[in-house]
Short mmCIF file of the C-alpha atoms (twelve columns), coordinates in Angstrom:
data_MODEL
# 
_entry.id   MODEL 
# 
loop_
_atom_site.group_PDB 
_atom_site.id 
_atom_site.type_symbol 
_atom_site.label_atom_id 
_atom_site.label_alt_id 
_atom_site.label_comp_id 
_atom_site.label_asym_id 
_atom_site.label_seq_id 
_atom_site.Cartn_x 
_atom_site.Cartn_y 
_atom_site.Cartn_z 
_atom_site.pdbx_PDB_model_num 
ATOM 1   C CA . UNK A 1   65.183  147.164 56.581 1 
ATOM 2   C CA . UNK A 2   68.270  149.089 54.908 1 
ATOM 3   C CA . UNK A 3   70.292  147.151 51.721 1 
ATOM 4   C CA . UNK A 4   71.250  143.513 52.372 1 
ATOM 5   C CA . UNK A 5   73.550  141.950 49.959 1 
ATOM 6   C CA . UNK A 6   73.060  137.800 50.146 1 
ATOM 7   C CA . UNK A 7   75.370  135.710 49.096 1 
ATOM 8   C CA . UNK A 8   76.366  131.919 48.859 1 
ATOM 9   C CA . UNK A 9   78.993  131.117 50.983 1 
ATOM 10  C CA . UNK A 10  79.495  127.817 50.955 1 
ATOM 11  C CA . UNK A 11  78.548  127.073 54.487 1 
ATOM 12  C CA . UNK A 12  76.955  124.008 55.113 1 
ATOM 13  C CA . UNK A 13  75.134  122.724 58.383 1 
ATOM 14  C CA . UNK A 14  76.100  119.200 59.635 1 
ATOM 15  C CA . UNK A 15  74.411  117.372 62.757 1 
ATOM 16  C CA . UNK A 16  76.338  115.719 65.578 1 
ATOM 17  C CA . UNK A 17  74.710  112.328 66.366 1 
ATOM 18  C CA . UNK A 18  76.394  109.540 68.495 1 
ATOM 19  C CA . UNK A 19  76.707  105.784 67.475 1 
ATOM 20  C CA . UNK A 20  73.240  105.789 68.627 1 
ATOM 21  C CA . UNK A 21  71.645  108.780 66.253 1 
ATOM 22  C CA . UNK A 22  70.940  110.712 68.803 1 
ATOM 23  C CA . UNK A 23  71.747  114.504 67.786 1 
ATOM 24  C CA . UNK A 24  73.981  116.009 69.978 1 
ATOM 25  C CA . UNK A 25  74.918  119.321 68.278 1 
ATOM 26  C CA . UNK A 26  75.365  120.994 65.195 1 
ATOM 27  C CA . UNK A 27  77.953  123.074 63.428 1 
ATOM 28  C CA . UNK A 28  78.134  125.041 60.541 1 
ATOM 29  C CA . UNK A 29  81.544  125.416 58.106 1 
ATOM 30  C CA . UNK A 30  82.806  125.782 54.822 1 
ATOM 31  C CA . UNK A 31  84.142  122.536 53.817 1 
ATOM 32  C CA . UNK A 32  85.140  123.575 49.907 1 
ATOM 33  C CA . UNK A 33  87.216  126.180 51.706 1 
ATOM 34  C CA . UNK A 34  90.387  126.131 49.789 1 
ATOM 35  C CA . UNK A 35  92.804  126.585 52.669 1 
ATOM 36  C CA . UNK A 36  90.589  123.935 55.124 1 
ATOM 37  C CA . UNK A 37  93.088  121.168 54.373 1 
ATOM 38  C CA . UNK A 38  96.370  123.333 54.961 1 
ATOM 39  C CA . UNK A 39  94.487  124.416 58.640 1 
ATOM 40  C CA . UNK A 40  93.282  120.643 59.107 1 
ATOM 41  C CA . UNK A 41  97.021  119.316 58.435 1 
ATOM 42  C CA . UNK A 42  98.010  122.169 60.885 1 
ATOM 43  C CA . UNK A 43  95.616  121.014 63.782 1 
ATOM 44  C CA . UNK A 44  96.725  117.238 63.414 1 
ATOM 45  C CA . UNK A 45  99.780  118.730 64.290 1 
ATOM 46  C CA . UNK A 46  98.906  120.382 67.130 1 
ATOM 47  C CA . UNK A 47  96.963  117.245 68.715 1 
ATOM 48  C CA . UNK A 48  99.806  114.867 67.870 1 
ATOM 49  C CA . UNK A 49  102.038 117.190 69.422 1 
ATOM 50  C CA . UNK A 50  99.168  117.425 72.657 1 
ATOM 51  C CA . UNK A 51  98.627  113.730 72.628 1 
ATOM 52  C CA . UNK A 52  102.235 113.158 73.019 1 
ATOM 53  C CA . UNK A 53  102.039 115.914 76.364 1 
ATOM 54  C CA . UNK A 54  99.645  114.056 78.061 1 
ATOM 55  C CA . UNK A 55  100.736 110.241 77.807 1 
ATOM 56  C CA . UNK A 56  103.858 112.024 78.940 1 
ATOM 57  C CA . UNK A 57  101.958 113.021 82.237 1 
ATOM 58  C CA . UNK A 58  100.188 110.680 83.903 1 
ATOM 59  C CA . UNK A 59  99.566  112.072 86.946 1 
ATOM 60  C CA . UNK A 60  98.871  115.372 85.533 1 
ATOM 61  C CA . UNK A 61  97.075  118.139 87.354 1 
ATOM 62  C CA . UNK A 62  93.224  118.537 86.569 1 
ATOM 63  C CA . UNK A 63  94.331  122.715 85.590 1 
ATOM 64  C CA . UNK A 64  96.778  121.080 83.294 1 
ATOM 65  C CA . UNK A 65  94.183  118.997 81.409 1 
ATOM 66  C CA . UNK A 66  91.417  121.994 81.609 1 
ATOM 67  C CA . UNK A 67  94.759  124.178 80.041 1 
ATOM 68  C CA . UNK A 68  95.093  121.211 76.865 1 
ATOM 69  C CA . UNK A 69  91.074  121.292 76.773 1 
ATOM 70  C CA . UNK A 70  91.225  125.049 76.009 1 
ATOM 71  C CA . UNK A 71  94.346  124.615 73.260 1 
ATOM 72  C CA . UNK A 72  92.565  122.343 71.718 1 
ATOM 73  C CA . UNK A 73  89.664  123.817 71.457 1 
ATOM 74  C CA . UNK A 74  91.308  126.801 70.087 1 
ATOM 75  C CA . UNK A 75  92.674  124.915 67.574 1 
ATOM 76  C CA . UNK A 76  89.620  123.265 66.687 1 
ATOM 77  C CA . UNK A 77  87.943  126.733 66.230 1 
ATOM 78  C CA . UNK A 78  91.068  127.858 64.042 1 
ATOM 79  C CA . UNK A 79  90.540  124.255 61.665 1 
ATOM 80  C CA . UNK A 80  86.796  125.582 61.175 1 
ATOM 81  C CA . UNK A 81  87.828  129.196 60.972 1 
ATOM 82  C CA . UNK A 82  84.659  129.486 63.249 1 
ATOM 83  C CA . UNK A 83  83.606  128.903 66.812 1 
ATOM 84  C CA . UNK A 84  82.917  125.092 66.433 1 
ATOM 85  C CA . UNK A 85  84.524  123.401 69.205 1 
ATOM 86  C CA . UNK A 86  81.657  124.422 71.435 1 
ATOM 87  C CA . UNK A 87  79.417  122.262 69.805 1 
ATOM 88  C CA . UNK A 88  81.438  119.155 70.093 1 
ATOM 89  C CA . UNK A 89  83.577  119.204 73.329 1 
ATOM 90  C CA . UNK A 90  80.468  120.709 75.155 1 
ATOM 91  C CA . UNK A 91  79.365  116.626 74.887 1 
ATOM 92  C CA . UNK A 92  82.525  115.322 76.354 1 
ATOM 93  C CA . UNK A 93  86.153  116.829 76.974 1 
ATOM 94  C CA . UNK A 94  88.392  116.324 73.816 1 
ATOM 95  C CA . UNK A 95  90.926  113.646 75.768 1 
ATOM 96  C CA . UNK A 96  88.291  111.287 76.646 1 
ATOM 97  C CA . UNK A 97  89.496  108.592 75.824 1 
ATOM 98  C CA . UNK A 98  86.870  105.953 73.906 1 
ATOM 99  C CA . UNK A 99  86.777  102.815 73.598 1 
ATOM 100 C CA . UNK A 100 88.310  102.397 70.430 1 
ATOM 101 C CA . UNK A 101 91.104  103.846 72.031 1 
ATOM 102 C CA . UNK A 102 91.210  107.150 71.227 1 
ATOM 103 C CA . UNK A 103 91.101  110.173 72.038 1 
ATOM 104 C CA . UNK A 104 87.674  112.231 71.776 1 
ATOM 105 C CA . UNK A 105 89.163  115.226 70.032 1 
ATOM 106 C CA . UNK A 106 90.858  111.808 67.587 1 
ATOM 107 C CA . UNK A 107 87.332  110.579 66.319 1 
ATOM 108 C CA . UNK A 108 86.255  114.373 65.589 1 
ATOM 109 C CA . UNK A 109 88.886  114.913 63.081 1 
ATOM 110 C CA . UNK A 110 88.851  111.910 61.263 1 
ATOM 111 C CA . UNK A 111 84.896  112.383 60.987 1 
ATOM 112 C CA . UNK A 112 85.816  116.159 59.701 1 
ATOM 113 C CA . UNK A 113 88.298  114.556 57.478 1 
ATOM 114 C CA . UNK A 114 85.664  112.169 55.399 1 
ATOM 115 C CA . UNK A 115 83.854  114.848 55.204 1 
ATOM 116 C CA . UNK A 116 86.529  117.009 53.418 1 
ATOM 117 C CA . UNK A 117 87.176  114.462 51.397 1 
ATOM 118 C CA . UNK A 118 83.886  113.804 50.248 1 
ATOM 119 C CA . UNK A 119 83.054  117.186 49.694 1 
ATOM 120 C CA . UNK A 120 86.659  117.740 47.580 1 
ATOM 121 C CA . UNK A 121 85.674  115.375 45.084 1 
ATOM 122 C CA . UNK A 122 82.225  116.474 44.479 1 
ATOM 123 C CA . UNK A 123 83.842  120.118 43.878 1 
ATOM 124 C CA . UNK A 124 86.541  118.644 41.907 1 
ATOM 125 C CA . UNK A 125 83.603  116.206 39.675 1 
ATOM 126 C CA . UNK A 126 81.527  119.691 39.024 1 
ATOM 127 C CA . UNK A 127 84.429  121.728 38.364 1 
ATOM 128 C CA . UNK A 128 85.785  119.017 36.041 1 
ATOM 129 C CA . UNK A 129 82.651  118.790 34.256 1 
ATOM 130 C CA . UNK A 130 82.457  122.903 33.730 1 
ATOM 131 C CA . UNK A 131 85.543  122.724 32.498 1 
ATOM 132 C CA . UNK A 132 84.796  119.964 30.298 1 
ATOM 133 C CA . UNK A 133 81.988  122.001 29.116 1 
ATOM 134 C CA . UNK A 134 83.921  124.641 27.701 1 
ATOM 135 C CA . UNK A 135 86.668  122.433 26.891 1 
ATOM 136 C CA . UNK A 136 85.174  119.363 24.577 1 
ATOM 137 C CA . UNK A 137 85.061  121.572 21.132 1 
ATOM 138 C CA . UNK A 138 88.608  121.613 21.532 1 
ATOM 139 C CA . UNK A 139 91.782  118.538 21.114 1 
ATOM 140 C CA . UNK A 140 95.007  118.680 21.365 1 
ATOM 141 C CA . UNK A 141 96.506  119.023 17.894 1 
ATOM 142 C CA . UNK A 142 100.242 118.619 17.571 1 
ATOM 143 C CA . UNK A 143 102.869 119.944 19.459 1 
ATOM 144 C CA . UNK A 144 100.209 119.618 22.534 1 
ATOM 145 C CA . UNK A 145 98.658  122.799 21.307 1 
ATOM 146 C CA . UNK A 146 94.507  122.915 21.736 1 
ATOM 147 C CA . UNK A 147 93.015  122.906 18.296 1 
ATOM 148 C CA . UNK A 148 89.171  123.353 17.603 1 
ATOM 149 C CA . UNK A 149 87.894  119.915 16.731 1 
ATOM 150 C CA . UNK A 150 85.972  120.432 12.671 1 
# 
């Protein structure tokens, strides 16, 4: 085998499991990737914007649907900045509608976004505590300058 370089990542592997536990899928992303909530914020947009398309059209043709399936789904894969959307909308399409009332596609991204948020504040607790680390020899003296503490 020639020279491998491994490295962390920050990839993590979640399961997909219904209401009953059943696994359904998996999917693996980065979710301390710093520009993940920019993307996320990005793809809300797009499904807002998608959702509003298709109450629009209620008798809409079946190509038009498959045609919002596939955006989606690209947009999806652009959140993840990976080829995700596979894994969930190969269980159902992403405008079936549940019966909470919404939309498929709806219940994946507000599971994604506990998940980000979760996973934020455990990066921002460690990094805090590094930080702190470093940091607790030192107070701010006056003026708001950092003075070593004697």
């Amino acid at each position: 085998m020639g020279n491998v370089i491994q490295i962390d990542d920050g990839s993590k592997v979640y399961d997909i499991t219904n209401m009953r536990g059943e696994l359904l899928g998996q999917f693996k992303f980065i979710p301390s990737d710093f520009d993940l909530i920019r993307r996320y914020d990005e793809t809300v947009s797009a499904f807002e914007q998608m959702s509003e398309e298709i109450k629009g059209k209620k008798d809409a043709p079946i190509s038009y649907v498959m045609e919002l399936d596939k955006r989606i789904g690209e947009q999806v894969d652009y959140l993840f900045n990976a080829p995700v959307a596979k894994s969930f909308f190969s269980i159902t399409s992403p405008f079936t509608m549940l019966d909470s009332g919404q939309f498929f596609v709806e219940n994946v991204l507000n599971a994604v976004k506990g998940i980000i948020e979760q996973e934020r504040n455990v990066k921002l607790e460690a990094v805090q505590a590094h930080v702190q680390k470093y940091t607790q020899k030192y107070k701010t003296g006056p003026g708001g300058y950092i003075a070593p503490v004697k």
